[in-house]
CSV table of C-alpha atoms in Angstrom, one decimal:
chain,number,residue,atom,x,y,z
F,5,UNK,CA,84.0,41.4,131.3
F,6,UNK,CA,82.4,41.3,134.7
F,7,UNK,CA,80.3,43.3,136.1
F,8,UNK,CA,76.7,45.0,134.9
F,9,UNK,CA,79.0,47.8,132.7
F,10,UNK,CA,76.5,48.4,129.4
F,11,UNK,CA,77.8,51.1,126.6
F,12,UNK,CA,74.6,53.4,126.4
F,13,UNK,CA,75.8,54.7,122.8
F,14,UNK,CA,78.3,57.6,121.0
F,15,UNK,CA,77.7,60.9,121.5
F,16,UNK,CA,79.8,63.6,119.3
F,17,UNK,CA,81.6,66.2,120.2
F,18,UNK,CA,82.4,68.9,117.9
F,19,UNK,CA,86.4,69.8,117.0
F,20,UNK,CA,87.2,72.9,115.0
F,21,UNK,CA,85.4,73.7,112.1
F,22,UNK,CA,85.1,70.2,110.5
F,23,UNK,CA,86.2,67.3,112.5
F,24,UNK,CA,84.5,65.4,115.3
F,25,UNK,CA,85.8,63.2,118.3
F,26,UNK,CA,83.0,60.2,118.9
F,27,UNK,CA,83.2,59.5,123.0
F,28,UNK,CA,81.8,56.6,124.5
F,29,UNK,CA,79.7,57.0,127.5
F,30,UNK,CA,79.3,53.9,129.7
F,31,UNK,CA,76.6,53.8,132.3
F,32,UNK,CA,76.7,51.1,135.1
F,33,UNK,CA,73.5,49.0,134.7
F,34,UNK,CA,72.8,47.2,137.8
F,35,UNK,CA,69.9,45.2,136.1
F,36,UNK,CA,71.5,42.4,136.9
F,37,UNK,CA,73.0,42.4,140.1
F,38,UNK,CA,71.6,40.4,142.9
F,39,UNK,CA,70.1,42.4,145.7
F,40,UNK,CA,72.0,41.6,149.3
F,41,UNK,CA,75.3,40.9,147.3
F,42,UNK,CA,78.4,42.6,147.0
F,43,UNK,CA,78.1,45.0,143.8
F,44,UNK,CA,79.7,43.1,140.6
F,45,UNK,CA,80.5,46.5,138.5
F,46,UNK,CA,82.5,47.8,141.4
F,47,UNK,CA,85.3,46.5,143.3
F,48,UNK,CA,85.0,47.4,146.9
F,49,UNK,CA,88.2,48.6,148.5
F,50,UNK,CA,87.1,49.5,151.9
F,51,UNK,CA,83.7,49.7,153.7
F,52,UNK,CA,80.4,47.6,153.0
F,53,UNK,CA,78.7,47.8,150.1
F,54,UNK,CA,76.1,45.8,148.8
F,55,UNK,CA,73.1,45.4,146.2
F,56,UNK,CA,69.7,47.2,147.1
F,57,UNK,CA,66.5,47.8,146.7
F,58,UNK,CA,64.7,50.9,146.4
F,59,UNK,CA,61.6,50.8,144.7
F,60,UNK,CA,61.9,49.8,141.3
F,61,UNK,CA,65.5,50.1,141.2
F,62,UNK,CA,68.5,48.6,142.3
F,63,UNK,CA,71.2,50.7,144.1
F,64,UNK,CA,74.5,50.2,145.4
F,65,UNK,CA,74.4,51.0,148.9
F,66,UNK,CA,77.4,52.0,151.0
F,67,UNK,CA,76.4,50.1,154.4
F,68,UNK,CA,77.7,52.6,157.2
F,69,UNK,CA,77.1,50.6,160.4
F,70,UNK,CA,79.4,47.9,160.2
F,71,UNK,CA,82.4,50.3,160.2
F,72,UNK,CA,81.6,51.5,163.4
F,73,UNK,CA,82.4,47.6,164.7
F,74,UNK,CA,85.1,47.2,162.2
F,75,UNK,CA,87.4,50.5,162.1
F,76,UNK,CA,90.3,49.1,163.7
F,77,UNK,CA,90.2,45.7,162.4
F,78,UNK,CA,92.8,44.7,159.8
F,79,UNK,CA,91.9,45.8,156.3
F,80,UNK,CA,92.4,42.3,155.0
F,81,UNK,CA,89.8,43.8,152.2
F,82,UNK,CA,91.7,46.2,150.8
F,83,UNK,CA,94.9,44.0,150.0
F,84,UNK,CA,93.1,41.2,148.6
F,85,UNK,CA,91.2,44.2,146.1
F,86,UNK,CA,94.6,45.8,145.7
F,87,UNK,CA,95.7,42.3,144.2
F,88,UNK,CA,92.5,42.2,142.0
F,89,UNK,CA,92.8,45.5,140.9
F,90,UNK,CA,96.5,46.3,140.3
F,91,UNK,CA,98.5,42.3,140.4
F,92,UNK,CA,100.2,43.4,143.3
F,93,UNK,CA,99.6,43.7,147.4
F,94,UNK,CA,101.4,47.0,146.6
F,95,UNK,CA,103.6,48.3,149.8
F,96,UNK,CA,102.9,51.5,149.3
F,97,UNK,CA,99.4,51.1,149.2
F,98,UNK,CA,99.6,48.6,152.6
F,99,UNK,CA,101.3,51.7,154.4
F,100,UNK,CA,98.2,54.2,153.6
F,101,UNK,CA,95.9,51.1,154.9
F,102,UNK,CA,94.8,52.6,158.0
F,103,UNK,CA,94.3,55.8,157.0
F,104,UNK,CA,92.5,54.7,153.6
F,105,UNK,CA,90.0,52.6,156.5
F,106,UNK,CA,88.4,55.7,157.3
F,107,UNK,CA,86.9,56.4,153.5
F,108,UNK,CA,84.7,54.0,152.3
F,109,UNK,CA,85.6,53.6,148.2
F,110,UNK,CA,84.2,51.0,145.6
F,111,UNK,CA,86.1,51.6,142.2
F,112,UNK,CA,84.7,50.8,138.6
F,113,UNK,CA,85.6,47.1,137.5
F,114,UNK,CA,85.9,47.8,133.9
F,115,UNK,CA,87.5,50.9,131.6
F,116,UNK,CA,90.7,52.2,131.2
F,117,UNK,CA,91.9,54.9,133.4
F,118,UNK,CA,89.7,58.5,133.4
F,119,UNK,CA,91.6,61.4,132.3
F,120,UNK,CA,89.0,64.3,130.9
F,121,UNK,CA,85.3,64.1,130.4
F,122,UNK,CA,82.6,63.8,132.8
F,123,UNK,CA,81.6,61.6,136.1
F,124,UNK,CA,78.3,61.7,137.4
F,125,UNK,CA,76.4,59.3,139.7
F,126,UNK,CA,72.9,59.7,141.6
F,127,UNK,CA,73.0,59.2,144.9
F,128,UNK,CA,70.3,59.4,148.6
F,129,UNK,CA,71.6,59.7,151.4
F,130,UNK,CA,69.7,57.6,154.0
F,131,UNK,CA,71.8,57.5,157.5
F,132,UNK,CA,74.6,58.5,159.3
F,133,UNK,CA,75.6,59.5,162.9
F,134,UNK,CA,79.5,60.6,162.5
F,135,UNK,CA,79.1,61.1,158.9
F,136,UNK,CA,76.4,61.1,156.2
F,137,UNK,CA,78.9,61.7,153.0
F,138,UNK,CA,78.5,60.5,149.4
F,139,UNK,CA,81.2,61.4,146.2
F,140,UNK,CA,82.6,60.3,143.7
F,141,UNK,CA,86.0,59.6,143.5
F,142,UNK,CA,88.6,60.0,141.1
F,143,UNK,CA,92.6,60.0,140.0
F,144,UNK,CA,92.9,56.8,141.9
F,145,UNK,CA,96.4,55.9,141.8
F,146,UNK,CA,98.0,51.9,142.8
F,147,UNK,CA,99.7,53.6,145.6
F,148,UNK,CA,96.3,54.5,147.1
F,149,UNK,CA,96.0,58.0,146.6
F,150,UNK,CA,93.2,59.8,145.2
F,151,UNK,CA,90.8,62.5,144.7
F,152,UNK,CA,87.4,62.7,145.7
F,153,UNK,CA,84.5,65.7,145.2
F,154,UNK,CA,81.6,64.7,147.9
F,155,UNK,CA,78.8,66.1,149.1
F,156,UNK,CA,78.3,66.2,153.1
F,157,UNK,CA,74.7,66.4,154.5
F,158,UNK,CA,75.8,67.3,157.8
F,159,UNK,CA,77.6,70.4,156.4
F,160,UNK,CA,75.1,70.5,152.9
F,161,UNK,CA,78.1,71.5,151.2
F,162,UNK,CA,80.6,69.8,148.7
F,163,UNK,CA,84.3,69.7,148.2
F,164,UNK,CA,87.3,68.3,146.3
F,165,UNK,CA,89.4,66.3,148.8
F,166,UNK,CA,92.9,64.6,148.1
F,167,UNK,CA,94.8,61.3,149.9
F,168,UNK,CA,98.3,61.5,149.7
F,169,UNK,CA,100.3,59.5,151.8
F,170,UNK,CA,98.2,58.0,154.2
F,171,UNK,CA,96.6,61.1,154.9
F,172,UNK,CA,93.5,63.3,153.6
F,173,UNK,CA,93.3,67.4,153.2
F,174,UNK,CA,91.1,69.3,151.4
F,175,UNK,CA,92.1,70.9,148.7
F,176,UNK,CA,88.9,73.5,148.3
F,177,UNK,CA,85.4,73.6,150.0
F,178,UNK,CA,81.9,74.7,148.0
F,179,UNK,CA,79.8,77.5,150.1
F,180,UNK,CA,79.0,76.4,153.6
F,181,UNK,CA,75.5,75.4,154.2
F,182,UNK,CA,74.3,76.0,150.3
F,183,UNK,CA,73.0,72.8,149.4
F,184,UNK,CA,70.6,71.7,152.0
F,185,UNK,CA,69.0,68.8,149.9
F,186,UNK,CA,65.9,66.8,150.6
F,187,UNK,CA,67.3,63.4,151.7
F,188,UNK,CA,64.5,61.3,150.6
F,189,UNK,CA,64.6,62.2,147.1
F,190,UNK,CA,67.4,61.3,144.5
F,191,UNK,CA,70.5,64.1,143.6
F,192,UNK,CA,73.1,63.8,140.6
F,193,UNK,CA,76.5,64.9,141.4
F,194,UNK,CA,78.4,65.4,138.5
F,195,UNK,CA,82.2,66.4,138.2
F,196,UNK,CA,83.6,67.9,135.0
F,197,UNK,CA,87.2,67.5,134.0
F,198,UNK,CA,88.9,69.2,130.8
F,199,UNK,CA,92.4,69.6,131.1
F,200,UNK,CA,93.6,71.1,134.3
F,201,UNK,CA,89.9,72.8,134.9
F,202,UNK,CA,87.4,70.8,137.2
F,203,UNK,CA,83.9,71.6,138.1
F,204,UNK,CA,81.2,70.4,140.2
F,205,UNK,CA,77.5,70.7,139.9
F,206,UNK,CA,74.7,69.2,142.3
F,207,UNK,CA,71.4,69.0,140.1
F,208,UNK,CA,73.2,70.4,137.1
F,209,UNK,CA,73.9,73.5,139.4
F,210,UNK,CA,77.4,74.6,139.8
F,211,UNK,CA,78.8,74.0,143.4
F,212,UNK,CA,82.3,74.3,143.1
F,213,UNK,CA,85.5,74.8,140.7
F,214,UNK,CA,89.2,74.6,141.0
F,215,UNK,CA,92.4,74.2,138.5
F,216,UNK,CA,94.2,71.5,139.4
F,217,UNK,CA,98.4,72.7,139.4
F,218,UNK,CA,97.1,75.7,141.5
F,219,UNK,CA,99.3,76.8,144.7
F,220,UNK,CA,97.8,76.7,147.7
F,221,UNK,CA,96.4,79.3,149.6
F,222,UNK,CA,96.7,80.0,153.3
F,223,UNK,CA,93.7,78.8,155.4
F,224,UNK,CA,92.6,79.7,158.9
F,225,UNK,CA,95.7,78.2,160.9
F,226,UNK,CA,98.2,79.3,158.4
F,227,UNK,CA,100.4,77.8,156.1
F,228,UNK,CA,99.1,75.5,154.2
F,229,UNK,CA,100.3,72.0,154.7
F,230,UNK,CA,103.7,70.7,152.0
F,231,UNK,CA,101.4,67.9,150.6
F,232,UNK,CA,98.8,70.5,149.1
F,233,UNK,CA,101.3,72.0,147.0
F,234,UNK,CA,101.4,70.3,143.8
F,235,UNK,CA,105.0,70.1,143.4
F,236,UNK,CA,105.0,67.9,146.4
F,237,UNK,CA,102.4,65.8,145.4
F,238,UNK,CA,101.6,64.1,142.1
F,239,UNK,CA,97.9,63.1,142.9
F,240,UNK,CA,96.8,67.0,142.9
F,241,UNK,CA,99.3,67.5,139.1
F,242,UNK,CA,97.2,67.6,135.8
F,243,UNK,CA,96.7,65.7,134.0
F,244,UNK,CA,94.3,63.1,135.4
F,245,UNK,CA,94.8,59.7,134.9
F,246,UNK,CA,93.3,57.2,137.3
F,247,UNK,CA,90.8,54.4,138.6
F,248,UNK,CA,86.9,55.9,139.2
F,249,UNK,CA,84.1,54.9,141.8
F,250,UNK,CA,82.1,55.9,144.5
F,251,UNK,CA,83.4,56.9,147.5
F,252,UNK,CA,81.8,57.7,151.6
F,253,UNK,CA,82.9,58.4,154.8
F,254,UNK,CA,82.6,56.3,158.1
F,255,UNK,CA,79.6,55.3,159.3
F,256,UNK,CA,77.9,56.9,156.1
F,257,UNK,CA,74.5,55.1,154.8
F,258,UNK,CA,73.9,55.7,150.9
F,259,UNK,CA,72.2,54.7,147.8
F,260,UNK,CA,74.1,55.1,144.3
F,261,UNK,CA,72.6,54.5,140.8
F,262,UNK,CA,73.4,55.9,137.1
F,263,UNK,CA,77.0,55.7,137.4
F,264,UNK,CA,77.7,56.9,134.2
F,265,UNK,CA,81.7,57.8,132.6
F,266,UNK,CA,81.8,60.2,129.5
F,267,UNK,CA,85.7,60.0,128.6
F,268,UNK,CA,86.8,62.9,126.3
């Protein structure tokens, strides 16, 4: 297996009165990745991401500046991934392309598709003029669609956001303005699935929470849009079952460590 994936041990989780379901938590370990080098535990789909230092530790850093150059180039990077990642150019996938370009993502190497348990990751943000964004994203599917809970440090709020065909809504938004975090220190953002239920917490604080299956509501202009009603849109349907990573936005600078994926 590629990639600097270590298991960190089995932790136990308690069923009924008398049985007990082990769950192995995996924690990327960069220990071994070479700084100024595309990250080896992560496949990068779109965007720049590379090996850093900070400190002691090595990071993977979302490098938002050469998207600014880049954003309308062909996204020769994502096909040759898909291939890596799924055996197949997938059309589908090659249709959301453009779209996909705007949302930096590199997805776990290793593991079998996340469908309850916990995601959490650390992560700085360092720069950003359009955009200083960091999340984690989840329910990847081969088409290309997704879901993704970020944190926004222009906005200092987080929210779960879906892709589904080619295009990105939000499906719910955390309290504007309530997380106005010190950038030069390290946050954890963690997401918590189990079953249908999903919650967010910044700093082991809870930021935002939602039932995937829900109906939209109506939003400020109206309606709300087909694709955010899950009939219409399997991405946004319990249960979860899907590719993991990190995920940014534009011209977004960040720092990532402690990846860590506790299936249940």
């Amino acid at each position: 297996m590629r990639g600097g994936v270590r298991n960190t041990g089995l932790a136990a989780a308690l069923f009924a009165a008398a049985s007990a379901i082990a769950t192995a938590q995996t924690l990327v370990d960069l220990a071994s990745e070479r700084v100024g080098r595309p990250p080896q535990a992560f496949e990068p789909m779109v965007g720049t991401w590379v090996i850093a230092q900070d400190g002691p530790d090595k990071v993977v850093m979302v490098d938002g500046r050469p998207w600014v150059a880049s954003k309308d180039n062909p996204t020769r990077l994502l096909i040759e991934s898909a291939r890596r990642l799924y055996g197949t150019s997938n059309e589908e996938l090659m249709d959301n392309a453009k779209q996909f370009a705007y949302y930096p993502v590199a997805l776990l190497r290793s593991g079998p598709d996340f469908s309850s348990g916990r995601l959490s990751v650390k992560f700085k943000t360092i720069s950003g003029t359009s955009d200083r964004a960091s999340g984690i994203v989840f329910n990847v599917k081969p088409t290309g669609d997704w879901l993704a809970v970020r944190y926004n440090d222009t906005e200092h709020n987080v929210a779960l956001w879906e892709f589904h065909n080619g295009i990105r809504r939000m499906v719910k938004r955390g309290e504007e303005g309530a997380w106005p975090l010190d950038q030069s220190a390290w946050h954890e953002l963690a997401i918590t699935l189990k079953g249908a239920a999903l919650a967010a917490t910044v700093d082991g604080k809870p930021a935002l929470e939602y039932t995937l299956g829900s109906e939209p509501v109506p939003g400020r202009r109206g309606a709300p849009h087909a694709d955010l009603y899950p009939a219409n849109n399997p991405v946004l349907r319990p249960p979860v079952s899907g590719r993991v990573g990190l995920w940014s936005k534009t011209d977004s600078t960040s720092y990532f460590k402690d990846f860590t994926v506790t299936p249940k």
